[in-house]
Amino acid sequence: MTKVIVIGGEKGGTGKTTISVNLAIMRALMGHDMLFIDADKQRSGAKFFDRRNGNGVKPEITCVNMLGKHLNSELDRLSTKYESIIVDVGGRDSVELRSSLVAKSVTHWYSPIQPSEFDMDTLETIEELSELSQSYNPNLETYIILNSCSTHAQIKTSDEAKNVILDSFPTLKVCDTTIGHRVSFKYSISNSFCVVEFEANEYKQLPAYRAQKYLHKASNDMISLYEEIYKEKFYSITEIAENEVFA
């Protein structure tokens, strides 16, 4: 069965495209027939895959740009042709977001937010849109991804945000995985890689005594999120780097 997920929200700058392209590449690395749909007028995801595919980075990801109110019917049609589809929608209440959520083939909406006051203020609108969409698409489940969280052990903003969501927005679910604010995400995107590819390459270049201490925390975050969303075990960084399982 095709798994079609939508990643988007009510606010820009939450890291939705970074999460989307990382999951899409990881899905392809695991051998799944993957389609990435960029439904954002800014085309950030499409531009990234244009660069990646143009640079000859494998696996090559099939990416199309789709806009407009008929996105739902296109998703239902394409869901019969691909094993896995990720829809990256603009960071606002757009016609593309609303249309995608009522597609019968869409089962999950993941909305990344940062644990900040500005992002938390969008949750009421997210919940309202989720409930409206579920009246047309009763199979839809909505999850919040806490992204760009502080990695300092003494700062508990992500835990506090999770508690607020669970207490105040009972129809929304929160992913168990939180994504830390890590510089490897920026470096990997600028090199046309997902973060597990980037950190696996970094690992391979380290001398043995340093490789043993290499923590690859950004990859750990994304692997955890991938496994939570797709219920499929992903390879470890050492397996990717040492055994070249994706070569």
Tab-separated table of C-alpha atoms in Angstrom:
chain	number	residue	atom	x	y	z
A	1	MET	CA	0.000	0.000	0.000
A	2	THR	CA	1.316	3.443	-0.925
A	3	LYS	CA	2.152	5.616	2.054
A	4	VAL	CA	1.351	9.268	1.294
A	5	ILE	CA	2.278	11.859	3.913
A	6	VAL	CA	1.981	15.638	3.935
A	7	ILE	CA	4.576	17.813	5.660
A	8	GLY	CA	3.588	21.429	6.175
A	9	GLY	CA	2.077	23.919	8.548
A	10	GLU	CA	0.846	27.405	9.241
A	11	LYS	CA	4.179	29.195	9.506
A	12	GLY	CA	7.388	29.427	7.510
A	13	GLY	CA	10.849	28.753	8.906
A	14	THR	CA	9.916	25.633	10.866
A	15	GLY	CA	12.216	23.288	8.915
A	16	LYS	CA	9.522	21.452	6.961
A	17	THR	CA	11.494	21.247	3.703
A	18	THR	CA	14.655	20.085	5.468
A	19	ILE	CA	12.701	17.284	7.127
A	20	SER	CA	10.851	16.476	3.885
A	21	VAL	CA	13.917	16.103	1.668
A	22	ASN	CA	15.777	14.110	4.322
A	23	LEU	CA	12.902	11.631	4.674
A	24	ALA	CA	12.523	11.357	0.887
A	25	ILE	CA	16.186	10.482	0.354
A	26	MET	CA	16.190	8.050	3.259
A	27	ARG	CA	13.109	6.380	1.823
A	28	ALA	CA	14.868	5.994	-1.532
A	29	LEU	CA	18.034	4.725	0.153
A	30	MET	CA	15.938	1.926	1.616
A	31	GLY	CA	14.913	0.905	-1.889
A	32	HIS	CA	11.402	2.330	-2.030
A	33	ASP	CA	9.958	3.839	-5.220
A	34	MET	CA	9.805	7.422	-3.996
A	35	LEU	CA	8.018	10.514	-5.343
A	36	PHE	CA	8.620	13.958	-3.845
A	37	ILE	CA	5.909	16.528	-4.565
A	38	ASP	CA	6.823	20.164	-4.001
A	39	ALA	CA	3.531	21.986	-3.452
A	40	ASP	CA	5.179	25.193	-2.227
A	41	LYS	CA	5.372	28.232	-4.513
A	42	GLN	CA	8.919	28.895	-3.275
A	43	ARG	CA	10.021	25.528	-4.756
A	44	SER	CA	12.801	25.047	-2.170
A	45	GLY	CA	12.509	21.266	-2.285
A	46	ALA	CA	12.364	21.145	-6.086
A	47	LYS	CA	15.439	23.374	-6.369
A	48	PHE	CA	17.331	21.140	-3.954
A	49	PHE	CA	16.549	18.012	-5.967
A	50	ASP	CA	17.389	19.818	-9.210
A	51	ARG	CA	20.866	20.456	-7.772
A	52	ARG	CA	21.222	16.971	-6.310
A	53	ASN	CA	20.117	15.143	-9.448
A	54	GLY	CA	22.130	17.537	-11.614
A	55	ASN	CA	25.251	16.756	-9.583
A	56	GLY	CA	24.718	13.048	-10.169
A	57	VAL	CA	24.128	12.164	-6.514
A	58	LYS	CA	22.501	8.763	-6.126
A	59	PRO	CA	19.841	7.729	-5.522
A	60	GLU	CA	18.150	10.152	-7.890
A	61	ILE	CA	14.822	11.364	-6.516
A	62	THR	CA	11.778	11.872	-8.722
A	63	CYS	CA	10.452	15.333	-7.912
A	64	VAL	CA	7.514	17.235	-9.386
A	65	ASN	CA	6.098	20.685	-8.626
A	66	MET	CA	2.314	20.762	-8.193
A	67	LEU	CA	0.126	23.706	-7.260
A	68	GLY	CA	-3.584	24.416	-7.177
A	69	LYS	CA	-6.876	23.217	-5.770
A	70	HIS	CA	-6.864	19.866	-7.589
A	71	LEU	CA	-3.831	18.530	-5.738
A	72	ASN	CA	-6.025	16.016	-3.895
A	73	SER	CA	-7.129	14.249	-7.073
A	74	GLU	CA	-3.546	14.208	-8.379
A	75	LEU	CA	-2.343	12.606	-5.150
A	76	ASP	CA	-4.981	9.900	-5.345
A	77	ARG	CA	-4.004	9.218	-8.955
A	78	LEU	CA	-0.256	9.117	-8.276
A	79	SER	CA	-0.685	6.927	-5.204
A	80	THR	CA	-1.391	4.028	-7.576
A	81	LYS	CA	1.949	4.524	-9.347
A	82	TYR	CA	4.465	5.028	-6.492
A	83	GLU	CA	5.286	3.108	-3.359
A	84	SER	CA	5.889	6.196	-1.236
A	85	ILE	CA	4.967	9.890	-1.662
A	86	ILE	CA	5.982	12.912	0.388
A	87	VAL	CA	4.166	16.213	-0.178
A	88	ASP	CA	6.038	19.344	0.926
A	89	VAL	CA	3.484	22.143	1.340
A	90	GLY	CA	4.080	25.843	1.954
A	91	GLY	CA	4.330	27.272	5.441
A	92	ARG	CA	0.919	28.923	5.444
A	93	ASP	CA	-2.781	28.088	5.177
A	94	SER	CA	-2.705	27.547	1.414
A	95	VAL	CA	-5.088	25.982	-1.076
A	96	GLU	CA	-2.435	23.295	-1.631
A	97	LEU	CA	-2.332	22.398	2.065
A	98	ARG	CA	-6.117	22.199	2.336
A	99	SER	CA	-6.455	20.225	-0.891
A	100	SER	CA	-3.744	17.708	0.006
A	101	LEU	CA	-5.228	16.946	3.416
A	102	VAL	CA	-8.572	15.815	1.979
A	103	ALA	CA	-6.999	13.376	-0.503
A	104	LYS	CA	-8.191	9.882	0.369
A	105	SER	CA	-4.670	8.528	-0.133
A	106	VAL	CA	-3.194	10.831	2.541
A	107	THR	CA	-3.105	9.184	5.939
A	108	HIS	CA	-0.753	11.427	7.920
A	109	TRP	CA	-0.077	15.139	8.209
A	110	TYR	CA	3.185	16.041	9.956
A	111	SER	CA	3.515	19.665	10.980
A	112	PRO	CA	6.977	20.697	12.219
A	113	ILE	CA	7.141	23.508	14.744
A	114	GLN	CA	9.884	24.920	16.896
A	115	PRO	CA	9.259	25.038	20.660
A	116	SER	CA	8.819	28.815	20.605
A	117	GLU	CA	5.920	31.121	21.392
A	118	PHE	CA	5.440	32.185	17.758
A	119	ASP	CA	5.248	28.602	16.495
A	120	MET	CA	3.055	27.410	19.369
A	121	ASP	CA	0.584	30.164	18.498
A	122	THR	CA	-0.200	28.320	15.241
A	123	LEU	CA	-1.421	25.162	16.976
A	124	GLU	CA	-5.016	26.321	17.324
A	125	THR	CA	-5.241	26.878	13.558
A	126	ILE	CA	-3.523	23.543	12.882
A	127	GLU	CA	-6.034	21.744	15.078
A	128	GLU	CA	-8.985	23.497	13.401
A	129	LEU	CA	-7.726	22.630	9.919
A	130	SER	CA	-7.022	19.056	10.980
A	131	GLU	CA	-10.560	18.589	12.313
A	132	LEU	CA	-12.070	20.160	9.183
A	133	SER	CA	-9.987	17.922	6.922
A	134	GLN	CA	-10.930	14.824	8.913
A	135	SER	CA	-14.597	15.475	8.121
A	136	TYR	CA	-13.692	14.818	4.465
A	137	ASN	CA	-10.806	12.400	5.072
A	138	PRO	CA	-11.549	10.411	8.255
A	139	ASN	CA	-8.323	8.402	7.925
A	140	LEU	CA	-6.160	11.511	8.435
A	141	GLU	CA	-4.002	11.675	11.555
A	142	THR	CA	-2.141	14.854	12.488
A	143	TYR	CA	1.225	14.832	14.231
A	144	ILE	CA	3.381	17.673	15.497
A	145	ILE	CA	7.155	17.321	15.032
A	146	LEU	CA	9.164	19.378	17.512
A	147	ASN	CA	12.067	20.613	15.398
A	148	SER	CA	15.211	22.665	15.916
A	149	CYS	CA	15.077	21.974	19.645
A	150	SER	CA	17.799	23.057	22.019
A	151	THR	CA	20.440	20.375	22.563
A	152	HIS	CA	21.466	21.766	25.958
A	153	ALA	CA	20.663	19.251	28.680
A	154	GLN	CA	19.417	21.933	31.073
A	155	ILE	CA	16.962	23.503	28.618
A	156	LYS	CA	13.614	21.705	28.666
A	157	THR	CA	11.604	23.787	26.172
A	158	SER	CA	10.802	20.770	23.984
A	159	ASP	CA	9.410	18.819	26.948
A	160	GLU	CA	7.393	21.844	28.014
A	161	ALA	CA	6.034	22.319	24.487
A	162	LYS	CA	5.049	18.658	24.237
A	163	ASN	CA	3.134	18.854	27.511
A	164	VAL	CA	1.276	21.985	26.384
A	165	ILE	CA	0.249	20.327	23.109
A	166	LEU	CA	-0.972	17.142	24.786
A	167	ASP	CA	-2.888	19.074	27.462
A	168	SER	CA	-4.408	21.814	25.275
A	169	PHE	CA	-4.871	20.198	21.854
A	170	PRO	CA	-6.254	16.705	22.435
A	171	THR	CA	-6.881	15.904	18.751
A	172	LEU	CA	-3.230	16.530	17.831
A	173	LYS	CA	-0.531	13.935	18.393
A	174	VAL	CA	3.143	14.623	19.054
A	175	CYS	CA	5.959	12.577	17.560
A	176	ASP	CA	8.107	10.848	20.162
A	177	THR	CA	11.186	11.947	18.216
A	178	THR	CA	12.424	15.514	18.618
A	179	ILE	CA	14.870	17.012	16.126
A	180	GLY	CA	17.751	18.979	17.619
A	181	HIS	CA	19.154	22.247	16.330
A	182	ARG	CA	22.267	20.861	14.612
A	183	VAL	CA	24.599	22.469	12.081
A	184	SER	CA	24.963	19.218	10.088
A	185	PHE	CA	21.532	19.818	8.575
A	186	LYS	CA	22.736	23.045	6.931
A	187	TYR	CA	25.996	21.523	5.732
A	188	SER	CA	24.268	18.466	4.283
A	189	ILE	CA	21.727	20.522	2.304
A	190	SER	CA	24.445	22.757	0.853
A	191	ASN	CA	26.252	19.597	-0.324
A	192	SER	CA	23.115	18.064	-1.911
A	193	PHE	CA	22.960	15.275	0.681
A	194	CYS	CA	20.566	14.172	3.354
A	195	VAL	CA	22.132	14.318	6.788
A	196	VAL	CA	22.773	10.565	7.069
A	197	GLU	CA	24.703	10.636	3.775
A	198	PHE	CA	26.650	13.686	4.891
A	199	GLU	CA	27.571	12.322	8.316
A	200	ALA	CA	28.401	8.886	6.884
A	201	ASN	CA	30.888	10.591	4.550
A	202	GLU	CA	32.308	12.547	7.478
A	203	TYR	CA	32.640	9.314	9.471
A	204	LYS	CA	34.500	7.562	6.649
A	205	GLN	CA	37.111	10.329	6.494
A	206	LEU	CA	37.962	10.210	10.191
A	207	PRO	CA	40.902	8.228	11.562
A	208	ALA	CA	39.821	5.180	13.542
A	209	TYR	CA	40.492	6.700	16.966
A	210	ARG	CA	38.254	9.688	16.168
A	211	ALA	CA	35.576	7.701	14.350
A	212	GLN	CA	34.885	5.774	17.560
A	213	LYS	CA	33.871	9.037	19.247
A	214	TYR	CA	31.894	10.479	16.320
A	215	LEU	CA	28.345	10.971	17.610
A	216	HIS	CA	26.448	11.812	14.361
A	217	LYS	CA	23.580	13.205	16.433
A	218	ALA	CA	21.700	14.782	13.526
A	219	SER	CA	21.582	11.416	11.772
A	220	ASN	CA	20.391	9.756	14.960
A	221	ASP	CA	17.510	12.257	15.124
A	222	MET	CA	16.466	11.662	11.510
A	223	ILE	CA	16.828	7.887	11.757
A	224	SER	CA	14.594	7.914	14.833
A	225	LEU	CA	11.982	10.031	13.023
A	226	TYR	CA	12.158	7.843	9.914
A	227	GLU	CA	11.608	4.681	11.938
A	228	GLU	CA	8.739	6.275	13.856
A	229	ILE	CA	6.941	7.410	10.687
A	230	TYR	CA	7.567	4.413	8.453
A	231	LYS	CA	7.760	1.603	11.042
A	232	GLU	CA	10.868	0.326	9.271
A	233	LYS	CA	14.361	-0.072	10.674
A	234	PHE	CA	16.941	2.139	8.989
A	235	TYR	CA	20.628	1.381	8.642
A	236	SER	CA	23.131	2.783	11.139
A	237	ILE	CA	25.731	5.338	10.109
A	238	THR	CA	28.517	2.788	10.530
A	239	GLU	CA	26.695	0.323	8.263
A	240	ILE	CA	26.308	3.004	5.610
A	241	ALA	CA	29.895	4.196	5.888
A	242	GLU	CA	31.750	0.918	6.376
A	243	ASN	CA	29.695	-1.529	4.339
A	244	GLU	CA	28.544	0.934	1.672
A	245	VAL	CA	25.102	-0.664	1.797
A	246	PHE	CA	23.694	1.963	-0.554
A	247	ALA	CA	26.475	1.931	-3.133
